[in-house]
Amino acid sequence: MTAMATLPATAVVFLALCIDIVHATSNATTAAPTRPPWPKPNCGNPALTNGLRNLFLDTHNRFRGNVARGQTEVSAGWGIAPPATIMYRMKYDCNAESYAHQHAGSCNRNRLPPSAMPGYKENIHVLNTVQTTPAGAIQNALATWWSELARFGMRSNMMFYPSEANRGARSVMNWSKVTE
């Protein structure tokens, strides 16, 4: 039996990530381009371990990679979502984590106004159970957010219509060139 971490009756999980452009380097030989080592998250807040931060980051980048390569699930009857032209890997942002932690601590289920978190967007996921671990809550939130592509779809011509404006968190998760 594994030990369960105690979570509040309503656990609110926030994704605290930001994007950084990865520059590939090349040399004059025929060797393949290499990337510099990707920074691992290491924030001072003990509320999340670095392992949980890596779980957020690695899972999110895996889902984004699937979108970038056109390897996503069927898109609500519109076929496979088209591959991305530009989709950057994300790196962890400790400042975003701080904003997310403050909001989660308030147990407010509503999105904050942009002025409350200048330069950041947020996704909110409410998990109405305490029968999970922190890692399980993170995986549940990410899977729920990313499942919106299959539920709501994305047109293969990438046309966006006003009727699609309130689809939920996934529109934030999928932005290819988000800067924060």
mmCIF file of C-alpha atoms in Angstrom:
data_model
loop_
_atom_site.group_PDB
_atom_site.id
_atom_site.type_symbol
_atom_site.label_atom_id
_atom_site.label_comp_id
_atom_site.label_asym_id
_atom_site.label_seq_id
_atom_site.Cartn_x
_atom_site.Cartn_y
_atom_site.Cartn_z
ATOM 1 C CA MET A 1 0.000 0.000 0.000
ATOM 2 C CA THR A 2 1.388 3.394 -0.906
ATOM 3 C CA ALA A 3 1.082 6.337 1.421
ATOM 4 C CA MET A 4 -1.294 9.046 0.294
ATOM 5 C CA ALA A 5 -0.401 12.674 0.826
ATOM 6 C CA THR A 6 -3.027 14.715 2.566
ATOM 7 C CA LEU A 7 -4.646 17.124 0.148
ATOM 8 C CA PRO A 8 -7.368 19.622 0.951
ATOM 9 C CA ALA A 9 -10.925 18.450 0.288
ATOM 10 C CA THR A 10 -10.765 20.431 -2.929
ATOM 11 C CA ALA A 11 -7.288 20.428 -4.394
ATOM 12 C CA VAL A 12 -6.624 23.169 -6.915
ATOM 13 C CA VAL A 13 -3.686 22.479 -9.221
ATOM 14 C CA PHE A 14 -2.086 25.230 -11.266
ATOM 15 C CA LEU A 15 0.411 24.852 -14.066
ATOM 16 C CA ALA A 16 3.390 27.135 -13.560
ATOM 17 C CA LEU A 17 5.527 26.990 -16.670
ATOM 18 C CA CYS A 18 7.040 29.355 -19.146
ATOM 19 C CA ILE A 19 8.545 29.033 -22.602
ATOM 20 C CA ASP A 20 12.115 29.550 -23.633
ATOM 21 C CA ILE A 21 13.391 29.254 -27.177
ATOM 22 C CA VAL A 22 15.792 26.363 -27.705
ATOM 23 C CA HIS A 23 18.657 27.280 -29.979
ATOM 24 C CA ALA A 24 20.311 24.340 -31.698
ATOM 25 C CA THR A 25 24.038 24.669 -32.176
ATOM 26 C CA SER A 26 25.954 23.178 -35.038
ATOM 27 C CA ASN A 27 29.574 22.709 -35.942
ATOM 28 C CA ALA A 28 31.481 22.430 -39.188
ATOM 29 C CA THR A 29 31.559 18.619 -39.091
ATOM 30 C CA THR A 30 28.770 16.301 -40.116
ATOM 31 C CA ALA A 31 27.713 15.749 -36.509
ATOM 32 C CA ALA A 32 24.065 16.370 -35.736
ATOM 33 C CA PRO A 33 23.212 19.654 -34.045
ATOM 34 C CA THR A 34 23.163 19.497 -30.273
ATOM 35 C CA ARG A 35 21.121 21.348 -27.737
ATOM 36 C CA PRO A 36 22.479 22.780 -24.529
ATOM 37 C CA PRO A 37 21.341 20.900 -21.418
ATOM 38 C CA TRP A 38 17.773 21.812 -20.494
ATOM 39 C CA PRO A 39 17.515 23.561 -17.136
ATOM 40 C CA LYS A 40 15.886 21.559 -14.359
ATOM 41 C CA PRO A 41 13.468 23.406 -12.092
ATOM 42 C CA ASN A 42 14.810 24.267 -8.663
ATOM 43 C CA CYS A 43 12.666 26.784 -6.804
ATOM 44 C CA GLY A 44 12.913 27.721 -3.148
ATOM 45 C CA ASN A 45 9.268 26.935 -2.337
ATOM 46 C CA PRO A 46 9.099 23.670 -0.346
ATOM 47 C CA ALA A 47 5.391 23.239 -1.204
ATOM 48 C CA LEU A 48 6.470 21.436 -4.404
ATOM 49 C CA THR A 49 9.423 19.107 -4.761
ATOM 50 C CA ASN A 50 11.731 19.340 -7.753
ATOM 51 C CA GLY A 51 10.417 15.912 -8.761
ATOM 52 C CA LEU A 52 6.863 17.287 -8.959
ATOM 53 C CA ARG A 53 8.102 20.320 -10.874
ATOM 54 C CA ASN A 54 9.796 17.970 -13.346
ATOM 55 C CA LEU A 55 6.561 15.982 -13.641
ATOM 56 C CA PHE A 56 4.694 19.170 -14.632
ATOM 57 C CA LEU A 57 7.398 20.165 -17.084
ATOM 58 C CA ASP A 58 8.154 16.782 -18.680
ATOM 59 C CA THR A 59 4.498 15.777 -19.076
ATOM 60 C CA HIS A 60 3.579 19.131 -20.534
ATOM 61 C CA ASN A 61 6.501 19.069 -22.990
ATOM 62 C CA ARG A 62 5.604 15.504 -24.032
ATOM 63 C CA PHE A 63 2.028 16.587 -24.850
ATOM 64 C CA ARG A 64 3.290 19.693 -26.667
ATOM 65 C CA GLY A 65 5.732 17.529 -28.638
ATOM 66 C CA ASN A 66 2.866 15.291 -29.763
ATOM 67 C CA VAL A 67 0.975 18.354 -30.996
ATOM 68 C CA ALA A 68 4.096 19.724 -32.707
ATOM 69 C CA ARG A 69 4.618 16.462 -34.623
ATOM 70 C CA GLY A 70 0.940 16.082 -35.562
ATOM 71 C CA GLN A 71 0.635 12.972 -33.384
ATOM 72 C CA THR A 72 -2.393 13.963 -31.341
ATOM 73 C CA GLU A 73 -5.680 12.235 -30.775
ATOM 74 C CA VAL A 74 -8.598 12.611 -33.141
ATOM 75 C CA SER A 75 -9.758 16.192 -32.981
ATOM 76 C CA ALA A 76 -13.545 16.091 -32.340
ATOM 77 C CA GLY A 77 -14.362 14.628 -35.744
ATOM 78 C CA TRP A 78 -11.976 16.928 -37.629
ATOM 79 C CA GLY A 79 -9.205 14.322 -37.856
ATOM 80 C CA ILE A 80 -5.758 14.587 -36.333
ATOM 81 C CA ALA A 81 -4.821 18.110 -35.267
ATOM 82 C CA PRO A 82 -2.293 19.557 -37.721
ATOM 83 C CA PRO A 83 1.377 19.679 -36.710
ATOM 84 C CA ALA A 84 2.809 22.908 -35.383
ATOM 85 C CA THR A 85 5.069 25.061 -37.500
ATOM 86 C CA ILE A 86 6.762 26.405 -34.372
ATOM 87 C CA MET A 87 6.269 24.851 -30.929
ATOM 88 C CA TYR A 88 8.851 25.614 -28.269
ATOM 89 C CA ARG A 89 9.723 23.376 -25.353
ATOM 90 C CA MET A 90 8.847 24.897 -22.043
ATOM 91 C CA LYS A 91 11.095 25.552 -19.090
ATOM 92 C CA TYR A 92 9.938 25.958 -15.527
ATOM 93 C CA ASP A 93 9.344 29.444 -14.153
ATOM 94 C CA CYS A 94 9.615 29.808 -10.374
ATOM 95 C CA ASN A 95 7.880 33.200 -10.477
ATOM 96 C CA ALA A 96 4.867 31.630 -12.197
ATOM 97 C CA GLU A 97 4.888 28.940 -9.516
ATOM 98 C CA SER A 98 4.772 31.639 -6.846
ATOM 99 C CA TYR A 99 1.700 33.269 -8.430
ATOM 100 C CA ALA A 100 0.043 29.864 -8.837
ATOM 101 C CA HIS A 101 0.790 28.868 -5.241
ATOM 102 C CA GLN A 102 -0.703 32.111 -3.927
ATOM 103 C CA HIS A 103 -3.876 31.610 -5.972
ATOM 104 C CA ALA A 104 -4.199 27.925 -5.059
ATOM 105 C CA GLY A 105 -3.805 28.814 -1.383
ATOM 106 C CA SER A 106 -6.828 31.106 -1.606
ATOM 107 C CA CYS A 107 -9.064 28.217 -2.824
ATOM 108 C CA ASN A 108 -10.542 30.628 -5.376
ATOM 109 C CA ARG A 109 -11.888 28.584 -8.302
ATOM 110 C CA ASN A 110 -12.152 31.577 -10.625
ATOM 111 C CA ARG A 111 -9.448 32.904 -12.915
ATOM 112 C CA LEU A 112 -7.739 35.979 -11.596
ATOM 113 C CA PRO A 113 -7.788 39.220 -13.583
ATOM 114 C CA PRO A 114 -4.671 39.762 -15.732
ATOM 115 C CA SER A 115 -3.532 42.539 -13.388
ATOM 116 C CA ALA A 116 -3.167 40.004 -10.543
ATOM 117 C CA MET A 117 -0.480 38.068 -12.441
ATOM 118 C CA PRO A 118 1.136 40.479 -14.888
ATOM 119 C CA GLY A 119 2.470 38.651 -17.940
ATOM 120 C CA TYR A 120 1.067 35.241 -16.963
ATOM 121 C CA LYS A 121 -1.967 33.171 -17.963
ATOM 122 C CA GLU A 122 -3.467 30.435 -15.818
ATOM 123 C CA ASN A 123 -5.224 27.114 -16.084
ATOM 124 C CA ILE A 124 -7.339 25.961 -13.165
ATOM 125 C CA HIS A 125 -8.207 22.359 -12.403
ATOM 126 C CA VAL A 126 -10.300 21.357 -9.399
ATOM 127 C CA LEU A 127 -9.880 17.769 -8.262
ATOM 128 C CA ASN A 128 -12.743 16.905 -5.916
ATOM 129 C CA THR A 129 -11.049 14.062 -4.071
ATOM 130 C CA VAL A 130 -8.404 13.568 -1.444
ATOM 131 C CA GLN A 131 -7.762 9.991 -2.578
ATOM 132 C CA THR A 132 -4.684 10.809 -4.622
ATOM 133 C CA THR A 133 -1.065 11.765 -4.301
ATOM 134 C CA PRO A 134 0.307 15.147 -5.376
ATOM 135 C CA ALA A 135 1.778 13.436 -8.460
ATOM 136 C CA GLY A 136 -1.633 11.897 -9.205
ATOM 137 C CA ALA A 137 -3.299 15.310 -8.910
ATOM 138 C CA ILE A 138 -0.760 16.806 -11.328
ATOM 139 C CA GLN A 139 -1.235 13.992 -13.842
ATOM 140 C CA ASN A 140 -5.025 14.300 -13.568
ATOM 141 C CA ALA A 141 -4.910 18.054 -14.198
ATOM 142 C CA LEU A 142 -2.624 17.759 -17.221
ATOM 143 C CA ALA A 143 -4.584 14.864 -18.741
ATOM 144 C CA THR A 144 -7.848 16.770 -18.269
ATOM 145 C CA TRP A 145 -6.492 19.951 -19.855
ATOM 146 C CA TRP A 146 -4.993 18.116 -22.807
ATOM 147 C CA SER A 147 -8.094 15.976 -23.395
ATOM 148 C CA GLU A 148 -9.886 19.135 -24.501
ATOM 149 C CA LEU A 149 -8.379 18.740 -27.980
ATOM 150 C CA ALA A 150 -10.175 15.424 -28.455
ATOM 151 C CA ARG A 151 -13.392 16.747 -26.903
ATOM 152 C CA PHE A 152 -13.560 20.130 -28.637
ATOM 153 C CA GLY A 153 -11.237 19.704 -31.601
ATOM 154 C CA MET A 154 -9.192 22.039 -33.736
ATOM 155 C CA ARG A 155 -9.989 22.582 -37.373
ATOM 156 C CA SER A 156 -7.325 21.351 -39.785
ATOM 157 C CA ASN A 157 -7.345 24.778 -41.476
ATOM 158 C CA MET A 158 -6.609 26.325 -38.042
ATOM 159 C CA MET A 159 -9.441 28.851 -38.491
ATOM 160 C CA PHE A 160 -10.678 30.221 -35.191
ATOM 161 C CA TYR A 161 -14.263 31.365 -34.821
ATOM 162 C CA PRO A 162 -15.852 33.459 -32.039
ATOM 163 C CA SER A 163 -18.050 30.491 -31.075
ATOM 164 C CA GLU A 164 -14.883 28.643 -30.016
ATOM 165 C CA ALA A 165 -13.622 31.361 -27.669
ATOM 166 C CA ASN A 166 -14.749 29.722 -24.427
ATOM 167 C CA ARG A 167 -13.376 26.232 -24.878
ATOM 168 C CA GLY A 168 -11.531 26.158 -21.590
ATOM 169 C CA ALA A 169 -7.961 25.863 -20.438
ATOM 170 C CA ARG A 170 -6.595 24.022 -23.471
ATOM 171 C CA SER A 171 -6.404 27.170 -25.539
ATOM 172 C CA VAL A 172 -3.791 28.411 -23.061
ATOM 173 C CA MET A 173 -1.947 25.067 -22.928
ATOM 174 C CA ASN A 174 -1.519 24.810 -26.666
ATOM 175 C CA TRP A 175 -0.134 28.224 -27.562
ATOM 176 C CA SER A 176 3.039 27.556 -29.499
ATOM 177 C CA LYS A 177 4.862 30.829 -28.898
ATOM 178 C CA VAL A 178 3.746 31.707 -25.378
ATOM 179 C CA THR A 179 6.491 33.773 -23.767
ATOM 180 C CA GLU A 180 5.541 33.219 -20.119
#
